Short mmCIF file of C-alpha atoms in Angstrom, two decimals:
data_model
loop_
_atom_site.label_atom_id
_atom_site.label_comp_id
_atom_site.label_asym_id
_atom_site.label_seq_id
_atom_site.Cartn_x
_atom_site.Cartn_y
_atom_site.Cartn_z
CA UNK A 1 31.40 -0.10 -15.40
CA UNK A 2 27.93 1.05 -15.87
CA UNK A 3 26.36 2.54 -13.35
CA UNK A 4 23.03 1.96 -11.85
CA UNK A 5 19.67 4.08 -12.50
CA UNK A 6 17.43 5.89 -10.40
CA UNK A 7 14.24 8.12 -10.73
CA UNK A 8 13.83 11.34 -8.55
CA UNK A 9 12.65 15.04 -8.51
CA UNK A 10 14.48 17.78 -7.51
CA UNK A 11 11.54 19.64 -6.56
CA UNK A 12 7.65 19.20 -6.33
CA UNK A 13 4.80 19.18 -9.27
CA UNK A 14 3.39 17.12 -11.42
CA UNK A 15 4.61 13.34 -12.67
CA UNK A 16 6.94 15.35 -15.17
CA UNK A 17 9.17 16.57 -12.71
CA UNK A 18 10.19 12.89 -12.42
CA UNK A 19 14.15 12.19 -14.08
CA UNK A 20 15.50 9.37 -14.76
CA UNK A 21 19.16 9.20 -14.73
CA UNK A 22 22.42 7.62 -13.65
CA UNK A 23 23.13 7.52 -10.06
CA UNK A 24 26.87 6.71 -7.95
CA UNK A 25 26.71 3.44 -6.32
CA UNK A 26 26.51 3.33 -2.86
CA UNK A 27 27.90 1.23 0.21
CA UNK A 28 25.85 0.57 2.75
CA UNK A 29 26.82 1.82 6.25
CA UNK A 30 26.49 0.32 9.49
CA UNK A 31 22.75 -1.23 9.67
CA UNK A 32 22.34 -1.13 6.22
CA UNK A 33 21.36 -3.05 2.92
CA UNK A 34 22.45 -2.69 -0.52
CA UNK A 35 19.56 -4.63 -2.67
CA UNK A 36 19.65 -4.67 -6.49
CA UNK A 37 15.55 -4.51 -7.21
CA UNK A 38 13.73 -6.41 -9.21
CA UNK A 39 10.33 -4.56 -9.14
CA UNK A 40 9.07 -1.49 -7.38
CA UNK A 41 5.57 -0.45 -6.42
CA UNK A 42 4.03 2.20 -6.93
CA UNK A 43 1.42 3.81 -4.45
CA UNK A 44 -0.66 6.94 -4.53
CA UNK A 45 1.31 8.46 -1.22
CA UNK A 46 3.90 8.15 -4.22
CA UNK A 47 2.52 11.08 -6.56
CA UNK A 48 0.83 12.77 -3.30
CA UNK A 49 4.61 13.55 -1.60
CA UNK A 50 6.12 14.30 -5.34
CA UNK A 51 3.38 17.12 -5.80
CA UNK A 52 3.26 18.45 -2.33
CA UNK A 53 -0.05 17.43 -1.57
CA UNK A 54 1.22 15.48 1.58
CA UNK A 55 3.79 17.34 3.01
CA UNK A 56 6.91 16.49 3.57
CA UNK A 57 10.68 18.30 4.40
CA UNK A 58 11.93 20.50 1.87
CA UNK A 59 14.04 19.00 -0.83
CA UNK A 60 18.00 19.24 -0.89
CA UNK A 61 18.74 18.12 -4.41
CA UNK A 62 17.61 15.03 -5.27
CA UNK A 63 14.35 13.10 -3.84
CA UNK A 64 14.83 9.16 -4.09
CA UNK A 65 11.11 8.30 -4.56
CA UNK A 66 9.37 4.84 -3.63
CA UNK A 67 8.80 2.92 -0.79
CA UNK A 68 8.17 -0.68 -1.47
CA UNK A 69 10.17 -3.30 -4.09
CA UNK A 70 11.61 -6.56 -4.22
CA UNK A 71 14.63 -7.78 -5.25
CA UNK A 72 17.81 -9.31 -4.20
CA UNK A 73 20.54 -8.47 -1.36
CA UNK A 74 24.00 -7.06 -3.11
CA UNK A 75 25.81 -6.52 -0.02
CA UNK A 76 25.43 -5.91 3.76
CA UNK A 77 27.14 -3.25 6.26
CA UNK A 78 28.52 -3.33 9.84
CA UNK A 79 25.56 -4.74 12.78
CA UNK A 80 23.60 -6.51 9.92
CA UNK A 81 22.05 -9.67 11.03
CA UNK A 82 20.02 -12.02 9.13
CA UNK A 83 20.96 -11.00 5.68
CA UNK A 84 23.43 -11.82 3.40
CA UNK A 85 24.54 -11.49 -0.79
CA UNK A 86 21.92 -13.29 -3.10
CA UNK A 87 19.03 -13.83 -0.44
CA UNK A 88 15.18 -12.51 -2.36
CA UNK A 89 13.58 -9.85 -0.44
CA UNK A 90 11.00 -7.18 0.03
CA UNK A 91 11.55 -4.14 0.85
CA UNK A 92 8.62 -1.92 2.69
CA UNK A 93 8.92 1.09 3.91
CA UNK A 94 12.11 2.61 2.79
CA UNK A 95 12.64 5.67 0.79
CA UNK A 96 14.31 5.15 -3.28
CA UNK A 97 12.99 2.22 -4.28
CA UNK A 98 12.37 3.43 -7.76
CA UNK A 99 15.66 2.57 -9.37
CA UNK A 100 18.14 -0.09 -10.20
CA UNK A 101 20.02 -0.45 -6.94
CA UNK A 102 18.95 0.62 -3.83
CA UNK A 103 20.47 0.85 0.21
CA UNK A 104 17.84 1.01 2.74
CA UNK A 105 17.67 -0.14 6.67
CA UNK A 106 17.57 -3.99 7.60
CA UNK A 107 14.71 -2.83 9.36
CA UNK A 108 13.18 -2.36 5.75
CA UNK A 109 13.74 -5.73 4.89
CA UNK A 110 11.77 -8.95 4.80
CA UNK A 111 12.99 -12.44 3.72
CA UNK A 112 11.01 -13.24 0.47
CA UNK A 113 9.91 -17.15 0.37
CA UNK A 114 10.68 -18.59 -3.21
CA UNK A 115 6.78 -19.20 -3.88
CA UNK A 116 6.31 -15.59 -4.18
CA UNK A 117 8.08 -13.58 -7.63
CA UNK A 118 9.42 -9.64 -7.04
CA UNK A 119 6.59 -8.44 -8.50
CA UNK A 120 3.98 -9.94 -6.19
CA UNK A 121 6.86 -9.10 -3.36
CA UNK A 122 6.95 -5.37 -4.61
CA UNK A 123 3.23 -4.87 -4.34
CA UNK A 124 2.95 -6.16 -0.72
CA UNK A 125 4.06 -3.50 1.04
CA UNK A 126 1.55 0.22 1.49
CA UNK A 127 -1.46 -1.63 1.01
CA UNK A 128 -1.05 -4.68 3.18
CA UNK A 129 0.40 -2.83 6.21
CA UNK A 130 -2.35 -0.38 5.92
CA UNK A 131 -5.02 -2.44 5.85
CA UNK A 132 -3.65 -4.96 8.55
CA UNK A 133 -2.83 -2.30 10.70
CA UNK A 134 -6.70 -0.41 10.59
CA UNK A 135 -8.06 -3.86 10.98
CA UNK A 136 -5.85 -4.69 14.17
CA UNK A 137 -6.51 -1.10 15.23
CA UNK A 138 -10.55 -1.65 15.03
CA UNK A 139 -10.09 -4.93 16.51
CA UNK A 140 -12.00 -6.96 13.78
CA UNK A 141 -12.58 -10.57 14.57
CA UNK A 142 -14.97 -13.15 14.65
CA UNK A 143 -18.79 -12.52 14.03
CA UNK A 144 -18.10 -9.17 13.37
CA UNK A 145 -19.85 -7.95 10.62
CA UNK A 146 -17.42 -5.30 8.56
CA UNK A 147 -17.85 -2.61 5.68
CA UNK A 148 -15.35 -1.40 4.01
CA UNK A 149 -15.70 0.98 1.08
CA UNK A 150 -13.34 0.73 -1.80
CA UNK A 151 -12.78 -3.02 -1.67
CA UNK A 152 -11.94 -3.25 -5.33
CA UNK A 153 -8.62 -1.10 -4.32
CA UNK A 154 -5.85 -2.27 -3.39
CA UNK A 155 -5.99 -1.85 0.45
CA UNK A 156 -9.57 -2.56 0.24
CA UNK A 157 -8.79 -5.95 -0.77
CA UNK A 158 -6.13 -6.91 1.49
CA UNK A 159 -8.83 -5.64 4.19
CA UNK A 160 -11.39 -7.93 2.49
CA UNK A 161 -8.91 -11.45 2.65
CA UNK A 162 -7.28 -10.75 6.42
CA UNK A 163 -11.00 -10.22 7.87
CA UNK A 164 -12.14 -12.78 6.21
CA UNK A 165 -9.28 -15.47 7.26
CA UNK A 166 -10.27 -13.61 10.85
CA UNK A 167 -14.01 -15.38 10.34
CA UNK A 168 -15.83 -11.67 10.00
CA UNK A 169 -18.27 -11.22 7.24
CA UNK A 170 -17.49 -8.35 4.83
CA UNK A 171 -19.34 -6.29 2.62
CA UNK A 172 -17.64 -4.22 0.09
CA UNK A 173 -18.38 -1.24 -2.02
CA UNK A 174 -17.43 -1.29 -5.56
CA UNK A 175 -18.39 -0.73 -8.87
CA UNK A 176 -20.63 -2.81 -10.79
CA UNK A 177 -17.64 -3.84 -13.12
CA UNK A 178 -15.80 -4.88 -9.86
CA UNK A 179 -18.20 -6.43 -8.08
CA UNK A 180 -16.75 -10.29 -9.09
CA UNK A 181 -13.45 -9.67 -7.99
CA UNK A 182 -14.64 -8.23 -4.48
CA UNK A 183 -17.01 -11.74 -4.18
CA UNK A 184 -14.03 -13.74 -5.46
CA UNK A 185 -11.88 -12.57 -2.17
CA UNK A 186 -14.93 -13.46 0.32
CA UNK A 187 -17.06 -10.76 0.44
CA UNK A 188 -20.53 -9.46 -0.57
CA UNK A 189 -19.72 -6.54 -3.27
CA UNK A 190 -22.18 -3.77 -2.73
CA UNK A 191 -22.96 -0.78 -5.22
CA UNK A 192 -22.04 2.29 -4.14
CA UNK A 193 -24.22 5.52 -5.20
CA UNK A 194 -27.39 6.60 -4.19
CA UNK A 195 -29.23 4.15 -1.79
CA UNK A 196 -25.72 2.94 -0.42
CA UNK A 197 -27.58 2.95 3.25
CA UNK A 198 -30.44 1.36 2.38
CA UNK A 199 -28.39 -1.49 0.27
CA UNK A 200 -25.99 -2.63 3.04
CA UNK A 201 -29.22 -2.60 5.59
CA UNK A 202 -30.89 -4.97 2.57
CA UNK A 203 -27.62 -7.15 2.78
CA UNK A 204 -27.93 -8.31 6.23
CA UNK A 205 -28.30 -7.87 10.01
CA UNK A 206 -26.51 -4.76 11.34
CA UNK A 207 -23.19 -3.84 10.81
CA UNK A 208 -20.52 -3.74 13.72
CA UNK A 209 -17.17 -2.09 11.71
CA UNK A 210 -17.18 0.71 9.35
CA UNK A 211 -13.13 1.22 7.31
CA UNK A 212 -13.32 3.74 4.08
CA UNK A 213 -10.32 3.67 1.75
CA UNK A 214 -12.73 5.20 -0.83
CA UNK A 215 -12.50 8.71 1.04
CA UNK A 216 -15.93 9.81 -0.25
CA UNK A 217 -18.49 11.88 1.56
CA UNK A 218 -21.02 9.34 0.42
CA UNK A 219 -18.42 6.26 2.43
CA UNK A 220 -18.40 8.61 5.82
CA UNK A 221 -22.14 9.62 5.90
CA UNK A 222 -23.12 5.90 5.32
CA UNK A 223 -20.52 4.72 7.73
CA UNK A 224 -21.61 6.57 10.88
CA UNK A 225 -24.90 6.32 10.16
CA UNK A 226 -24.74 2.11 10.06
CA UNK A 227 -22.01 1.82 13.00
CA UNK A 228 -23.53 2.53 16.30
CA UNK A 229 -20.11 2.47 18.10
CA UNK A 230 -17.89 5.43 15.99
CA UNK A 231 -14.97 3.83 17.75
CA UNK A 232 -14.93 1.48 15.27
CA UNK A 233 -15.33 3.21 12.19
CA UNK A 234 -12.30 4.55 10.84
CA UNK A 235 -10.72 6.47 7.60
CA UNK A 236 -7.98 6.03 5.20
CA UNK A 237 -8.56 9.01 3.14
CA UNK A 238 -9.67 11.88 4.88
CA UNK A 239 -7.89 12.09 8.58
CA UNK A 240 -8.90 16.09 8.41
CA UNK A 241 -12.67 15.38 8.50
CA UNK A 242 -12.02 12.50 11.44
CA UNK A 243 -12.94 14.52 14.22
CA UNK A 244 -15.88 16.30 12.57
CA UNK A 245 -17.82 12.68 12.66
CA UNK A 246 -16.23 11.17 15.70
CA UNK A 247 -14.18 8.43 13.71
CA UNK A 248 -10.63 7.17 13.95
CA UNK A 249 -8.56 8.35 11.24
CA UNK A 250 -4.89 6.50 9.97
CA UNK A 251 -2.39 7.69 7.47
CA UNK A 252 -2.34 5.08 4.69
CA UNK A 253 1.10 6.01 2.67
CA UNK A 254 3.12 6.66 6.08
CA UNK A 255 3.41 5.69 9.43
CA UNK A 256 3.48 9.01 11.34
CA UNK A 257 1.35 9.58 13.81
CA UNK A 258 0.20 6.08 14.65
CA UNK A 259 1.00 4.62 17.83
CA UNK A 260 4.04 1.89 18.65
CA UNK A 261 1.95 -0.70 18.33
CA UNK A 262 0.72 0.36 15.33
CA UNK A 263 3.48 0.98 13.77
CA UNK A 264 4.24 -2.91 14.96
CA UNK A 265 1.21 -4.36 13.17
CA UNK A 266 2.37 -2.68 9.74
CA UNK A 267 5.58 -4.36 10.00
CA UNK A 268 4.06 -7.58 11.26
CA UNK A 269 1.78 -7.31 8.04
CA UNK A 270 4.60 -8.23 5.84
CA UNK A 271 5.89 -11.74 6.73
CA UNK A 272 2.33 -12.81 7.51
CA UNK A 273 0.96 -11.84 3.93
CA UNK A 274 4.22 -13.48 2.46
CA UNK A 275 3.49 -16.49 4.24
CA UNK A 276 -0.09 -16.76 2.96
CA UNK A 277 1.08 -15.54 -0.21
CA UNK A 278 3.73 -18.50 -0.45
CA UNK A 279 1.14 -21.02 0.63
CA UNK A 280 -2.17 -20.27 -1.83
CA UNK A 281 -3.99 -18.47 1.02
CA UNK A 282 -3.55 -14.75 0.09
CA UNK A 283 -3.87 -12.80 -3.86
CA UNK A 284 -2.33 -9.31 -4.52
CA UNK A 285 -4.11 -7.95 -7.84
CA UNK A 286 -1.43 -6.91 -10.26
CA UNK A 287 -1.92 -3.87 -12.51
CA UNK A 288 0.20 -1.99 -15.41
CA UNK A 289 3.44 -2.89 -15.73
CA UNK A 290 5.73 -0.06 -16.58
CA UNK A 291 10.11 0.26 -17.32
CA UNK A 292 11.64 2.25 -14.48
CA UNK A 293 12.73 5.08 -17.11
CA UNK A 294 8.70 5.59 -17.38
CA UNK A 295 8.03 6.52 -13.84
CA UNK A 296 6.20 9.64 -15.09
CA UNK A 297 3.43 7.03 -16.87
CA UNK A 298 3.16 5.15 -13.95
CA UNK A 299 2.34 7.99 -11.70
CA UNK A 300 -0.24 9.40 -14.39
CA UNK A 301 -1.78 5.47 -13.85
CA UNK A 302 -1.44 5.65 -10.45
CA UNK A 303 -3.45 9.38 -10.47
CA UNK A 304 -6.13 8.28 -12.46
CA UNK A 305 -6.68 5.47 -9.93
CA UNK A 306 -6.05 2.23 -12.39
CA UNK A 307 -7.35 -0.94 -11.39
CA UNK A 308 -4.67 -3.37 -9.81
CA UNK A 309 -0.68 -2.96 -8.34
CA UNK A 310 0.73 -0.25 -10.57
CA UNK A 311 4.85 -1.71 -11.02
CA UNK A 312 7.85 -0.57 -12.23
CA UNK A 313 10.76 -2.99 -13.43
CA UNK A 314 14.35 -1.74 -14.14
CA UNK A 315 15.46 -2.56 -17.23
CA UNK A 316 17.87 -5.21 -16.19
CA UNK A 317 15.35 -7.56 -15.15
#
């Protein structure tokens, strides 16, 4: 019998310390999930844990790597409600979910509705929960007016489409060459560069919500300097320079240090953005589509910052 594949690293550096290789199945224990995946997605936190630039515990032989897929339930252990062989899900939040077969918590695991493929499934996860979460956290609603920087992205526009369906008005910073896909979700695409204050003052009455998933000095000078209230301006991207402008700061690739109910928003994120997904109300941008045995391509894509959900399908599919 063949057995399943999985990518790893057995210790940190660049995409080439990736392997790809033959792995023992598994059975899951008590509270567990086996799930044969369909499609995994891949997200910058990704490439920043396999090179050490967010840290993590020290590797003990092999690192599963990946957090988010899709794909379908194999078998369930002990105190497993909810799930059973053959039902479509996504995962979110897990750890392995580069490879062929993978056992993760129930608590990992969403129902996928059969409007919505693997691959759309697989890209829900980081990005959604992020940008749901910073939204809920900044308490974006009605008439506010919100700017987020980096709305081409893809957390930028997931934060674009829920404040939007919340009735605020968004601008968005982008490039020129992105500027249709950023008015396609709802919002008004604004250059960034020089004159990025002076443009989103041009665009409209004053702005009440500042969120950067751009990271850029340019997105945190411009952001305290058109929010009054720095309560409400938060970052994605750089949580070490938070404090130096009196913003909120939240991890985007993990889910330490947030609060409980923060931590309850990013897995609330996931069945609502399925459900929206499944009914026409909700688009996740799809990018390169790689074969799990070239993980190391993916996460050179993912590094150079390519435009849409960077995926990677396992051979069998």
């Amino acid at each position: 019998m063949q057995m399943p594949h999985a990518v790893f690293h057995r210790r940190l550096g660049g995409p080439e310390v990736l392997e790809y290789a033959e792995v023992a199945s598994a059975d899951p224990a008590a509270g567990e999930v086996a799930v044969r995946i369909e499609a995994a997605g891949v997200n910058p936190i990704d490439a920043k844990l396999r090179s050490g630039l967010r840290a993590s515990t020290p590797i003990e032989g092999r690192r599963g790597v990946g957090s988010d897929g899709a794909g379908i339930v194999l078998a369930v252990g002990d105190d497993v409600a909810g799930f059973r062989p053959g039902m479509p899900v996504v995962v979110s939040g897990a750890q392995g979910t580069y490879a062929e077969e993978a056992i993760v918590p129930a608590s990992a695991l969403t129902l996928r509705p059969p409007a919505v493929d693997a691959e759309t499934g697989a890209a829900i996860g980081i990005p959604v929960a992020t940008a749901y979460q910073a939204l809920r956290s900044l308490a974006v609603g009605p008439g506010d007016r919100l700017l987020v920087h980096g709305g081409s992205g893809t957390v930028g526009q997931a934060v674009i489409q829920f404040a939007v369906r919340w009735d605020a008005d968004v601008l968005a910073t982008t490039s020129e060459r992105r500027a249709d896909r950023v008015r396609a979700l709802g919002a008004v695409p604004v250059a960034y560069g020089p004159g990025l204050v002076e443009r989103v003052r041009a665009a409209g009455t004053g702005i009440d919500v500042a969120l950067d998933c751009a990271g850029t000095d340019e997105a945190l000078a411009a952001s305290v300097e058109v929010v009054h209230d720095r309560s409400r301006v938060a970052t994605l991207v750089r949580g070490a320079d938070a404090p130096r402008y009196g913003i909120q700061a939240y991890a985007g690739g993990a889910a330490h240090g947030l609060t409980d109910q923060q931590r309850a928003w990013r897995r609330e994120a996931i069945p609502v953005a399925l459900g929206l997904i499944a009914a026409g109300g909700f688009t996740i941008e799809l990018g390169p589509r790689y074969a799990l045995r070239d993980a190391v391509r993916a996460h050179e894509d993912v590094e150079r910052g390519t435009n849409g959900k960077i995926l990677l399908v396992p051979d069998q599919t």
